[in-house]
Coordinates of C-alpha atoms in Angstrom, one line a residue:
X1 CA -71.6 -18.0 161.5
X2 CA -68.2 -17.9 163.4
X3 CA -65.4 -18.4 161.3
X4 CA -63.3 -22.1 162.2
X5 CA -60.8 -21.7 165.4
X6 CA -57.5 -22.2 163.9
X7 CA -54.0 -22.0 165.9
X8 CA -53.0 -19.2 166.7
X9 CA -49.1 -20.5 165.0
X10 CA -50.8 -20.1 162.3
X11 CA -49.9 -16.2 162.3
X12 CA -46.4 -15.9 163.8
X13 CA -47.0 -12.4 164.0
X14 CA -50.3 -12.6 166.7
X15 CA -48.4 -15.3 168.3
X16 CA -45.2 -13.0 168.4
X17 CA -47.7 -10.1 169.7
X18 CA -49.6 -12.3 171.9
X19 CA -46.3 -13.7 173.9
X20 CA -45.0 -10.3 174.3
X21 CA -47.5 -9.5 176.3
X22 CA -48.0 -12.6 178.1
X23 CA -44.2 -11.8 179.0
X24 CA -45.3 -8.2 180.1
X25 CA -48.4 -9.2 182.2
X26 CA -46.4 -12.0 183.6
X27 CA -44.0 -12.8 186.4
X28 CA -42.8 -15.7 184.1
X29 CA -38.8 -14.5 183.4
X30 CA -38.4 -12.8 186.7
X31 CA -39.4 -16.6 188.2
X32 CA -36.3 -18.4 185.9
X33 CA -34.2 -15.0 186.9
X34 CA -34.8 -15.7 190.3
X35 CA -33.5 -19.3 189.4
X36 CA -30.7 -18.6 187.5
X37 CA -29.6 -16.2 190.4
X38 CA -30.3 -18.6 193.8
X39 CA -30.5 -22.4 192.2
X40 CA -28.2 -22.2 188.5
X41 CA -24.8 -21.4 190.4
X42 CA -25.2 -25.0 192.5
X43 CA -26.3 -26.7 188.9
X44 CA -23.7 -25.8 186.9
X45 CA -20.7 -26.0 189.9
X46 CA -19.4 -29.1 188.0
X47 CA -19.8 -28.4 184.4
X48 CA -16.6 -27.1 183.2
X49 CA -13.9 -28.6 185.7
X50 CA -11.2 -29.0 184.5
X51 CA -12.0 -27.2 181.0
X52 CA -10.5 -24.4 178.9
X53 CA -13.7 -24.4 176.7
X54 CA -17.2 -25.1 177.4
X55 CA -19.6 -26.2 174.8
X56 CA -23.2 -25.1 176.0
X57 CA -26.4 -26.1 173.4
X58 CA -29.8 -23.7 173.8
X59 CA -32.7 -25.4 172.4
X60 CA -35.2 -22.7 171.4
X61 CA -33.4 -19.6 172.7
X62 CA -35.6 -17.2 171.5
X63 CA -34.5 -13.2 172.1
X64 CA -31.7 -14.4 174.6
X65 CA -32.8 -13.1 177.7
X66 CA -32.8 -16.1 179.9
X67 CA -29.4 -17.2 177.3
X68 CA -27.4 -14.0 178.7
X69 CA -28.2 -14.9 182.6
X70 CA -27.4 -18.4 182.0
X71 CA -24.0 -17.4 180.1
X72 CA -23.1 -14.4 183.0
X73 CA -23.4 -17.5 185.7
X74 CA -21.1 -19.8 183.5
X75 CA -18.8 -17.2 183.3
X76 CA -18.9 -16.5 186.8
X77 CA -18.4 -19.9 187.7
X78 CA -15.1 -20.2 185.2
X79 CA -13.8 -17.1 185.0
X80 CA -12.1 -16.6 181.5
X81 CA -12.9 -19.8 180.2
X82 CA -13.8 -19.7 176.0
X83 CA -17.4 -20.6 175.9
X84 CA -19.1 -21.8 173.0
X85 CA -22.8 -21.5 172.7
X86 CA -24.6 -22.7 170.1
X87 CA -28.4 -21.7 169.7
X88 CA -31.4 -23.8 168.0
X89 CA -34.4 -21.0 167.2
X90 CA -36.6 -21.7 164.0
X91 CA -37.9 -17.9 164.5
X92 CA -35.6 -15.5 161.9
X93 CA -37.6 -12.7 164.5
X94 CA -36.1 -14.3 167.7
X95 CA -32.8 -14.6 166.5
X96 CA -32.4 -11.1 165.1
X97 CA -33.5 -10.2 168.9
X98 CA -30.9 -12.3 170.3
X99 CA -28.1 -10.8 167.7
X100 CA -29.0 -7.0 168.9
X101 CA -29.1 -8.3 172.3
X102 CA -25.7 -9.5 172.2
X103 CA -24.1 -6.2 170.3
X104 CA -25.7 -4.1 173.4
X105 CA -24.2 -6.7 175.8
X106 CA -20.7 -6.5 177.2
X107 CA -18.5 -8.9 178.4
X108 CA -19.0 -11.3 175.9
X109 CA -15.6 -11.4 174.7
X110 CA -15.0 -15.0 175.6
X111 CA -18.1 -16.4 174.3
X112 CA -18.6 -17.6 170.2
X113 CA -22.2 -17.3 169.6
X114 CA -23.6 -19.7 166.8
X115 CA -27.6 -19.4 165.4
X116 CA -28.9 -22.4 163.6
X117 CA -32.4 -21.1 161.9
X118 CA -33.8 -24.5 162.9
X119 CA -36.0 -26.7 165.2
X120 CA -34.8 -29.1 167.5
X121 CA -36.2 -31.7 165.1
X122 CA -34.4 -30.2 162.4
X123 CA -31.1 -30.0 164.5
X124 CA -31.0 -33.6 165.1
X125 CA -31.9 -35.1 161.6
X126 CA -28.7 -32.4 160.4
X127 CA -26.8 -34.1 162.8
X128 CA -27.3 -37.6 161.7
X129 CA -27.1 -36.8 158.3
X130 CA -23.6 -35.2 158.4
X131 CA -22.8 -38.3 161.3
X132 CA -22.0 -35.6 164.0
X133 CA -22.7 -36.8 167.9
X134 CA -21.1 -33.2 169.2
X135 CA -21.0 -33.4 173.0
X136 CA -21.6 -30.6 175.4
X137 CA -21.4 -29.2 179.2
X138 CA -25.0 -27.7 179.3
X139 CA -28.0 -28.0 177.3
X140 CA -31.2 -26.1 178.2
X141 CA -34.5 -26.4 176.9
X142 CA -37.0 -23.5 178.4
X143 CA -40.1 -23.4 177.6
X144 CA -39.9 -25.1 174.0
X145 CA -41.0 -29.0 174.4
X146 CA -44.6 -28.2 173.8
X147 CA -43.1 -27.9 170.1
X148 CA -42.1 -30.9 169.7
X149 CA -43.9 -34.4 168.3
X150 CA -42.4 -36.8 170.6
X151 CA -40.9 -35.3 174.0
X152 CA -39.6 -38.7 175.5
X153 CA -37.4 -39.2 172.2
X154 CA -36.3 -35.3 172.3
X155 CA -35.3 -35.9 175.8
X156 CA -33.2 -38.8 175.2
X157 CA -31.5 -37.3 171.8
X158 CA -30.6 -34.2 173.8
X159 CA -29.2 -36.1 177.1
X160 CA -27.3 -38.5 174.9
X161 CA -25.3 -35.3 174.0
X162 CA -24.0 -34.9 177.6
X163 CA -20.5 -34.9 178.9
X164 CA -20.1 -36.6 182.1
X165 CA -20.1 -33.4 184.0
X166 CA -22.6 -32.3 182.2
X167 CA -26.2 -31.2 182.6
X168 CA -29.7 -30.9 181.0
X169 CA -32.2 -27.9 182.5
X170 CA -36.2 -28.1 181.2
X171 CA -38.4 -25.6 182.0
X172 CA -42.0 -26.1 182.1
X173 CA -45.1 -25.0 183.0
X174 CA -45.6 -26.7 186.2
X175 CA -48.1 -29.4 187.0
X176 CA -49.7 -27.4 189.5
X177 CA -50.8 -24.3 187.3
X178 CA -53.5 -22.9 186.0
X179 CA -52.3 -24.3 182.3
X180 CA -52.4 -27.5 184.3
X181 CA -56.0 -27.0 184.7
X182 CA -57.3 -26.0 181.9
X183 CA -55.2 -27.5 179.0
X184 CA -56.7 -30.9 180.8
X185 CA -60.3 -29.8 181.0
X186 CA -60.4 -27.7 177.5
X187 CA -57.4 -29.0 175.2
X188 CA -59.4 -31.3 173.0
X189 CA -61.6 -28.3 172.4
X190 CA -58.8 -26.3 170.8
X191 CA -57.0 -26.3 167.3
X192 CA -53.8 -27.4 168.3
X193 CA -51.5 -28.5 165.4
X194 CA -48.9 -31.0 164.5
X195 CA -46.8 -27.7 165.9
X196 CA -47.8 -27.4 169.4
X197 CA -48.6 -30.2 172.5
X198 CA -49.7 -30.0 175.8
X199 CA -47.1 -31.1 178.4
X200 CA -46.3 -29.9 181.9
X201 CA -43.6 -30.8 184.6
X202 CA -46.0 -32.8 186.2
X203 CA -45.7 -35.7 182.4
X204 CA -41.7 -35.4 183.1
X205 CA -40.8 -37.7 186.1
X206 CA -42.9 -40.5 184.3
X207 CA -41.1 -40.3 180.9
X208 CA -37.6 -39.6 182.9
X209 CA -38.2 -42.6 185.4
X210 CA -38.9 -45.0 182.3
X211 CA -35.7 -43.8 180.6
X212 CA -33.8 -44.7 184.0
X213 CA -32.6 -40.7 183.9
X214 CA -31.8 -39.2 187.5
X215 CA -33.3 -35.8 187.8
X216 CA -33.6 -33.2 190.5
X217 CA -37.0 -31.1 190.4
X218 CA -37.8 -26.8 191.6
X219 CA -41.2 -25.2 191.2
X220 CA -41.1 -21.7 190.7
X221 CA -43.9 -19.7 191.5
X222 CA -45.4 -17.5 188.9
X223 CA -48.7 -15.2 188.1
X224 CA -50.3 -13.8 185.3
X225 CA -52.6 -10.6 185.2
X226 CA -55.4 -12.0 183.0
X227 CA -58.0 -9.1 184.4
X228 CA -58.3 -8.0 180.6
X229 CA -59.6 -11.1 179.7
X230 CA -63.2 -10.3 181.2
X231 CA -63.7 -7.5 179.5
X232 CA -65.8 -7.7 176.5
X233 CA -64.0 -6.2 173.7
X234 CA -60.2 -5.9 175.4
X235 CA -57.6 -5.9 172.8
X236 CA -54.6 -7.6 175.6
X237 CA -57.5 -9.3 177.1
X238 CA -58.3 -11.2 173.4
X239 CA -54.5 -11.2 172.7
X240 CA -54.0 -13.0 176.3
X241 CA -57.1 -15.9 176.0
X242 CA -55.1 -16.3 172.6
X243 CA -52.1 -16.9 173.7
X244 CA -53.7 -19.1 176.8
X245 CA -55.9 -21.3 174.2
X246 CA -53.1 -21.0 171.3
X247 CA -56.1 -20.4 169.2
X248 CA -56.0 -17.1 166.9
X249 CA -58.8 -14.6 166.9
X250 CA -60.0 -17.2 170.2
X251 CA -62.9 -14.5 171.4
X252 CA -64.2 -14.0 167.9
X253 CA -64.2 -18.0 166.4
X254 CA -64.6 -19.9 169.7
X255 CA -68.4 -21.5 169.7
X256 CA -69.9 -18.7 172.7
X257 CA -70.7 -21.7 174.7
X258 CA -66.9 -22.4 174.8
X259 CA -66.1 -19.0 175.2
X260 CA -68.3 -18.7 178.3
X261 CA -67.2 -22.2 180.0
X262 CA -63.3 -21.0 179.1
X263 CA -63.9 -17.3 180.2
X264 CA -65.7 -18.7 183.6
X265 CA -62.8 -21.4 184.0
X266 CA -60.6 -18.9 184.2
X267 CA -61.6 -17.5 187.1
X268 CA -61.8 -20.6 189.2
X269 CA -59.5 -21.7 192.1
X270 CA -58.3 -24.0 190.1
X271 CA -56.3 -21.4 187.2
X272 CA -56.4 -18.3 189.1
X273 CA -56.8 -16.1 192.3
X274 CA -58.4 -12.8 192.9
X275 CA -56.4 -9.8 194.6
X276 CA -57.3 -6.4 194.7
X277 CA -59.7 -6.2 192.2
X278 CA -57.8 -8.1 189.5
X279 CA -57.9 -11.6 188.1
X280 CA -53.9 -13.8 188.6
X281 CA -53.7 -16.8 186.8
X282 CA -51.4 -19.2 188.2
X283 CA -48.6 -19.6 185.7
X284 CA -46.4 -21.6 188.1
X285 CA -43.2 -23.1 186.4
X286 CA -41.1 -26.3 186.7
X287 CA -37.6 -27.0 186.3
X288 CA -35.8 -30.1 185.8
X289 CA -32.0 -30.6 185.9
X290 CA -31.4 -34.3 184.1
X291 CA -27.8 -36.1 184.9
X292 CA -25.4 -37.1 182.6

């Protein structure tokens, strides 16, 4: 009898293993580099006028990669200005990452880096406790709000920590992807915990629009190789229906009539095109840049 299906958070190491390579068979931070070079300088042209110092908050930096572009543009756009930038990551991994990134990065004299070993949740209860309401230029959230309880109330925390130049930037998985699709068809099957819920840019302008936020919205457009998937026995291809089901050990503790439906899914208009022989699933993001 198959074992139960369990998240796959459970093991921070699979999950660790199983984004890697969702990173490596994806066009997912080449998309939000492609942002950060064409769309970030327009978003952040107001932030720090008039500023010697400017106070930017990342909320679930992980390794720094996407942290780094976002900090060159700032820097770019205020030219020896001090920057502070503080970073939320409850992964010791990530942040270790981020550290080594930053020693092998230069041009980071005028920018004091700050970890907090935390969640977003955690951040803000610490903050009410020592009665702290720190205010800052530019917040970013990417790719972490499926990791929080309740998004609308994360949202409004976060934006009530804007200056008036300021700016909040959430990215997503768009409305229109392939996650889309299958996290509405297939997301009750799975064993997603208290850690991890299903949200795309498509629940934002509701939630936004009830708050009485102004917001501008991009879609990026992304792809995922996910040919492994169909082959029986693929380690990347068991390590990638993982990390698209969150489940752990998914191809061996799924219920084969799941497995099938999921695996057939998959290759549907709906999550993914064929090209040349191989399998892309539409991992299309959004981005949304909230006002002060």
């Amino acid at each position: 009898m198959a074992s139960p299906m369990r998240s796959l958070l459970a093991d921070p190491d699979r999950y660790l293993q199983s984004f890697r390579l969702f990173l490596e068979k994806s066009t997912e931070h080449q998309s939000m580099r492609e942002f950060m070079e064409r769309q970030l300088p327009d978003v952040i042209a107001s932030i720090g006028n008039g500023k010697s110092t400017i106070n930017v908050l990342s909320i679930g930096g992980g390794a720094g990669e996407m942290d780094l572009l976002i900090l060159s543009k700032i820097q770019a756009r205020y030219p020896g200005v001090t920057i502070n930038n503080d970073v939320v990551e409850p992964s010791a991994d990530q942040i270790s990452k981020y550290k080594e990134r930053v020693a092998q990065t230069s041009n980071l004299g005028n920018v004091k880096f700050t970890w907090h070993k935390e969640t977003a949740k955690e951040y803000e209860s610490r903050m009410n406790a020592e009665k702290k309401s720190k205010k800052w230029d530019f917040i970013h959230m990417i790719q972490m709000l499926y990791y929080v309880k309740d998004v609308p109330a994360t949202i409004r925390y976060f934006h009530s920590l804007l200056e008036s130049q300021a700016k909040l930037l959430v990215i997503l998985v768009s409305g229109n992807s392939g996650w889309q699709t299958l996290w509405k068809k297939y997301g009750s099957y799975f064993t997603v915990d208290d850690l991890c819920s299903y949200v795309s840019s498509g629940d934002l302008p509701e939630i936004l629009d009830s708050a009485g936020l102004k917001y501008q919205l991009y879609e990026l457009p992304s792809h995922m190789d996910i040919t492994s998937c169909f082959i029986e026995g693929d380690k990347d291809g068991e390590l990638l229906l993982d990390f698209l089901t969150e489940t752990l050990e998914f191809s061996k503790t799924a219920p084969a009539e799941l497995k099938h439906q999921l695996v057939e899914e998959l290759k549907k208009p709906g999550c993914s095109e064929n090209r040349d022989g191989k399998v892309f699933f539409n991992n299309n993001l959004g981005v949304i840049v909230i006002e002060p």
